[in-house]
XYZ file of C-alpha atoms in Angstrom:
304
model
C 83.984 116.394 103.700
C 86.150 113.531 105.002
C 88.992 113.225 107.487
C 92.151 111.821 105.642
C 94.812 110.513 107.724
C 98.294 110.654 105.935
C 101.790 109.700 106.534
C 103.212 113.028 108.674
C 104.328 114.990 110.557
C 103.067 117.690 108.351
C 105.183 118.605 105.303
C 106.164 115.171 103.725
C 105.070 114.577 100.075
C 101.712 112.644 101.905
C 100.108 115.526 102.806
C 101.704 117.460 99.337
C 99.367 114.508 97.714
C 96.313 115.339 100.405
C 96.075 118.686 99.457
C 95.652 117.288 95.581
C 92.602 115.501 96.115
C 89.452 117.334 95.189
C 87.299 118.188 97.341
C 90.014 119.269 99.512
C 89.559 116.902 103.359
C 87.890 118.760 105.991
C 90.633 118.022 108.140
C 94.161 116.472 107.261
C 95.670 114.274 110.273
C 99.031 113.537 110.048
C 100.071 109.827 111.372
C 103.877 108.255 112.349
C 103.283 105.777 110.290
C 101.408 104.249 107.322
C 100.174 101.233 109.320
C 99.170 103.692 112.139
C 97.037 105.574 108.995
C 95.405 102.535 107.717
C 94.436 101.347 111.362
C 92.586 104.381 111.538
C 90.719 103.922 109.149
C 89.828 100.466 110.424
C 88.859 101.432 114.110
C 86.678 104.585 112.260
C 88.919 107.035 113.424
C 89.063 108.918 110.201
C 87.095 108.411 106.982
C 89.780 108.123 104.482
C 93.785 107.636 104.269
C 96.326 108.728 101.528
C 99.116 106.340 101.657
C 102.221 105.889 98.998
C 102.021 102.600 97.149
C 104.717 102.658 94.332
C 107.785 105.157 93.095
C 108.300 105.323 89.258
C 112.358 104.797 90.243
C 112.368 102.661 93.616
C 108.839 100.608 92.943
C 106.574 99.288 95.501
C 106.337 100.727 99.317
C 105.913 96.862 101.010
C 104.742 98.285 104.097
C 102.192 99.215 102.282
C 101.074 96.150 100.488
C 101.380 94.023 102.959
C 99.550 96.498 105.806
C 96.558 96.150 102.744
C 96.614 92.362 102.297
C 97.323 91.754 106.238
C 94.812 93.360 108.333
C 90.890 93.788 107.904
C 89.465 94.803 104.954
C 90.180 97.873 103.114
C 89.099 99.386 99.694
C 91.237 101.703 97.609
C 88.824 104.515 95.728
C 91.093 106.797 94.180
C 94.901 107.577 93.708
C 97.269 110.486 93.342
C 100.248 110.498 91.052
C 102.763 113.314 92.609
C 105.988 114.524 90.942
C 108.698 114.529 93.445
C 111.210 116.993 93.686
C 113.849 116.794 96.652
C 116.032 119.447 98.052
C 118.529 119.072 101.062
C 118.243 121.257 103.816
C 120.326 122.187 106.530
C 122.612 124.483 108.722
C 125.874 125.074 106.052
C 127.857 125.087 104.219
C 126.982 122.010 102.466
C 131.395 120.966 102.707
C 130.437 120.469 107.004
C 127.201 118.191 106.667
C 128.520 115.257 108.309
C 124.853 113.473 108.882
C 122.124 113.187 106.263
C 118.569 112.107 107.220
C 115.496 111.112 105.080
C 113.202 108.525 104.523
C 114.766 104.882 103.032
C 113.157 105.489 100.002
C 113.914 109.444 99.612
C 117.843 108.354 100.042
C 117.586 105.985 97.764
C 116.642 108.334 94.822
C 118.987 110.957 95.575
C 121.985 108.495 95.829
C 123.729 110.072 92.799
C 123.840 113.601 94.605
C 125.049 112.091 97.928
C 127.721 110.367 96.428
C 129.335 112.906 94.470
C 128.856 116.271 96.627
C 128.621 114.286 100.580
C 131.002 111.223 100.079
C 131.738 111.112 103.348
C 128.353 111.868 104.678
C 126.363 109.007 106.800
C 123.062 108.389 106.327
C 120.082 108.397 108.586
C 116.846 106.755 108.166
C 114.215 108.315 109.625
C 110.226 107.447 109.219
C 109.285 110.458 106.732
C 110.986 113.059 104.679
C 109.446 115.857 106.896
C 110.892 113.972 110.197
C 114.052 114.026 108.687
C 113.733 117.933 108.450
C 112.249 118.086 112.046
C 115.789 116.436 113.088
C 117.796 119.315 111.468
C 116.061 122.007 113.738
C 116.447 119.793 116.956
C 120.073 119.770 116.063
C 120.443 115.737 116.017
C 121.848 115.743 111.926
C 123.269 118.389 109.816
C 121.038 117.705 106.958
C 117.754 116.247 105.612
C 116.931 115.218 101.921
C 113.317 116.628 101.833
C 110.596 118.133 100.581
C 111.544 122.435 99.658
C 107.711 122.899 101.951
C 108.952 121.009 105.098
C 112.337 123.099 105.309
C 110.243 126.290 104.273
C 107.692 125.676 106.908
C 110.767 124.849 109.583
C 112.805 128.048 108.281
C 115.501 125.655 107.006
C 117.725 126.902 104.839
C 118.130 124.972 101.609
C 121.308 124.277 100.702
C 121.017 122.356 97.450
C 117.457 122.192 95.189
C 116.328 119.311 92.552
C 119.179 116.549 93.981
C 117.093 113.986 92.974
C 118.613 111.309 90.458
C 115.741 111.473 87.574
C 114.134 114.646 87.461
C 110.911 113.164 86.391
C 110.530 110.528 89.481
C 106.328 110.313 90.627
C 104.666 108.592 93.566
C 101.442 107.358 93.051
C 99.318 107.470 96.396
C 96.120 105.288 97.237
C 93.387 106.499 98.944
C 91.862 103.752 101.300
C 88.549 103.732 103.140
C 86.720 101.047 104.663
C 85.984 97.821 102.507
C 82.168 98.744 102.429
C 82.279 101.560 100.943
C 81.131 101.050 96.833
C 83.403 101.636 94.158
C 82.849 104.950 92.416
C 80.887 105.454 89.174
C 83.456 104.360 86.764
C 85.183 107.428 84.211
C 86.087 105.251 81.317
C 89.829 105.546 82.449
C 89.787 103.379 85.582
C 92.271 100.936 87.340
C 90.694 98.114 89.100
C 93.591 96.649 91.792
C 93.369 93.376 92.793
C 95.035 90.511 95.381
C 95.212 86.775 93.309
C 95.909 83.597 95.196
C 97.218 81.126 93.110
C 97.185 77.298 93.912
C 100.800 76.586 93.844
C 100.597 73.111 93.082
C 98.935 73.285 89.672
C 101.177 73.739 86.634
C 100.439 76.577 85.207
C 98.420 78.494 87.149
C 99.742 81.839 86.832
C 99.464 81.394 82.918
C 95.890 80.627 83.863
C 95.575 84.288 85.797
C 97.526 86.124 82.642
C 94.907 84.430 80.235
C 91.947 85.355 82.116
C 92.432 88.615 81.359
C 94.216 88.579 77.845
C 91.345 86.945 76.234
C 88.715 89.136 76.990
C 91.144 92.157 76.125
C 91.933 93.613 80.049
C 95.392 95.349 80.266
C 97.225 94.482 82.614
C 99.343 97.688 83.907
C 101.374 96.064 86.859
C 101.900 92.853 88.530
C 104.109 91.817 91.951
C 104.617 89.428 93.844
C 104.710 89.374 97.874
C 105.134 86.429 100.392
C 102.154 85.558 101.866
C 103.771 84.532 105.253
C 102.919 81.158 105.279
C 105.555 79.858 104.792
C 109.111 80.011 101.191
C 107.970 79.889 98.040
C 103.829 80.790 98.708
C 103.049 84.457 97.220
C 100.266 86.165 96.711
C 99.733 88.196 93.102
C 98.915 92.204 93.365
C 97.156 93.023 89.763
C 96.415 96.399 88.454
C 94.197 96.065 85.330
C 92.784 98.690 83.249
C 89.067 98.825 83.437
C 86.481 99.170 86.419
C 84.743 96.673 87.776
C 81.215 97.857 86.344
C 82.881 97.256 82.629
C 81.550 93.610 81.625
C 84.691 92.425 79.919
C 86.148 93.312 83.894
C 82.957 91.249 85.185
C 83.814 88.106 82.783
C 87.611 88.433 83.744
C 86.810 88.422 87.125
C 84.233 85.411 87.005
C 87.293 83.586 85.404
C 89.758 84.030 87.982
C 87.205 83.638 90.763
C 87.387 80.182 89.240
C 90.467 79.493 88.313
C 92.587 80.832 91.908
C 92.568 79.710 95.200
C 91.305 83.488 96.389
C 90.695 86.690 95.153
C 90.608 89.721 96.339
C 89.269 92.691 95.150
C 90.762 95.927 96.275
C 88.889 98.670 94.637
C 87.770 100.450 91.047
C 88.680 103.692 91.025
C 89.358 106.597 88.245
C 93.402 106.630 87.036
C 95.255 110.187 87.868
C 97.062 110.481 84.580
C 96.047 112.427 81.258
C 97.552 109.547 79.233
C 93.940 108.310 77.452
C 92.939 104.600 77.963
C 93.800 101.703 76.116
C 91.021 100.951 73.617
C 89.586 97.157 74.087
C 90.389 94.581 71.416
C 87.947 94.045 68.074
C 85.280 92.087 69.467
C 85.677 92.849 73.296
C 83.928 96.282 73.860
C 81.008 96.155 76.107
C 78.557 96.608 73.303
C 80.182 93.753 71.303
C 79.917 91.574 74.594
C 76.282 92.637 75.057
C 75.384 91.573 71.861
C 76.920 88.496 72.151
C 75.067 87.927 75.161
C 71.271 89.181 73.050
C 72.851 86.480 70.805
C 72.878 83.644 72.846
C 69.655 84.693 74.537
C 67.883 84.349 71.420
C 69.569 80.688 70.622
C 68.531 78.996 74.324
C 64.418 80.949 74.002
C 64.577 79.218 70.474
C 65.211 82.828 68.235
């Protein structure tokens, strides 16, 4: 059993996502922030952390990003994909909310609801969804855009259900332990997640990244850019490929980048949480068509 530190206080989608994994965590702790849950990890306060890393309708979560590139290493091992469904709850009748709290990205998804039934309604950003319904019961806003368990678990009433804009919005959650802990055994429907450093004064060299990976047949499922700090126009490239590292087309594409990039990074191999199957590799590019290419060649240099 592991301790998991997530994004609290209890009753935000984070720990919704915690209570996913299988086996279930020992103990959950809930953290005011997702730096504050990935430093935990790092000083070996906790074994494990669940933190949000994309939404299917607002994207990427930088803090989270750049908390994985910035700081000491870390190694992602699995993820959680968790349909999101927001309510607003409050102290009616919905026509009196005045104040409306939530989490940036939470307001951001239920803008279409907030515009047409609270026009006049100002908005409050608040660290987490659940925070947002711990500031309804200490009486500081009328209203929270949350998740339906954090007003249940308050004794909140709801006054409006499923306000979100798309009804089939996600978040996909990483979960992050120390970077030297090994992959796990690969499924055959793995992501492999990955930090490239290009060198910014050769032509070309994010073509030269892309074509690593296109010509031995790795999918590339996302790619985004972030600033590396240094100072305009230097970013670093976050990759998530289809494969595990253990595949050897994954190995050769790695081998390439290592020498085609200034750095790389890898993040972690871990099993996809979708039922979507996996994209098949190209004619010619399974591992048993590169490991006979590789008896091949074996027999050609021991004179075969």
């Amino acid at each position: 059993m592991v301790t998991i530190a997530y994004l609290g206080p209890p009753g935000t989608f984070s720990e919704a996502a915690v209570r996913r994994l299988s086996p279930a965590p020992d103990e959950a702790v809930p953290t005011r922030s997702i730096p504050e849950a990935l430093d935990a990890v790092r000083d070996g306060a906790v074994g494990a952390a669940l933190v949000p890393l994309e939404n299917s309708l607002e994207g990427s979560v930088p803090v989270t990003l750049d908390n994985l590139l910035g700081g000491p290493g870390l190694r992602v091992v699995g993820e959680v994909a968790l349909p999101v469904t927001f309510a607003l709850a409050g102290r009616g009748p919905l026509e009196s909310v005045r104040t409306v709290a939530s989490h940036p990205h939470a307001l951001a998804q239920c803008r279409g609801f907030l515009r047409a039934k609270l026009p006049s309604a100002s908005t409050v950003e608040v660290l987490s969804t659940a925070a947002a319904a711990q500031a309804v019961l200490d009486g500081t806003v009328d209203a929270a855009v949350c998740a339906p368990i954090a007003a249940t678990a308050l004794g909140i009433p709801l006054l409006a259900e499923n306000i979100g804009d798309r009804p089939d919005t996600a978040t996909r959650f990483v979960l992050v332990v120390p970077a030297d802990t090994p992959p796990p055994a690969p499924t055959g429907n793995d992501v492999t997640s990955l930090a490239v450093y290009i060198a910014h004064d050769r032509v070309g060299a994010l073509l030269s990244v892309l074509t690593e990976l296109a010509v031995r047949g790795v999918n590339l499922t996302r790619i985004e850019s972030r600033p590396t700090g240094e100072r305009l126009g230097r970013y670093v490239f976050l990759l998530d490929c289809a494969g595990h590292v253990a595949d050897s087309r994954m190995g050769e594409a790695l081998l390439g980048l290592r020498r085609v990039c200034a750095e790389v990074r890898f993040l972690g191999s871990y099993p996809r949480d979708t039922d979507d199957p996996p994209v098949a590799a190209p004619a010619g590019l399974t591992d048993d068509d590169l490991h006979a290419a590789e008896d091949w060649l074996r027999g050609l240099r021991g004179g075969a």
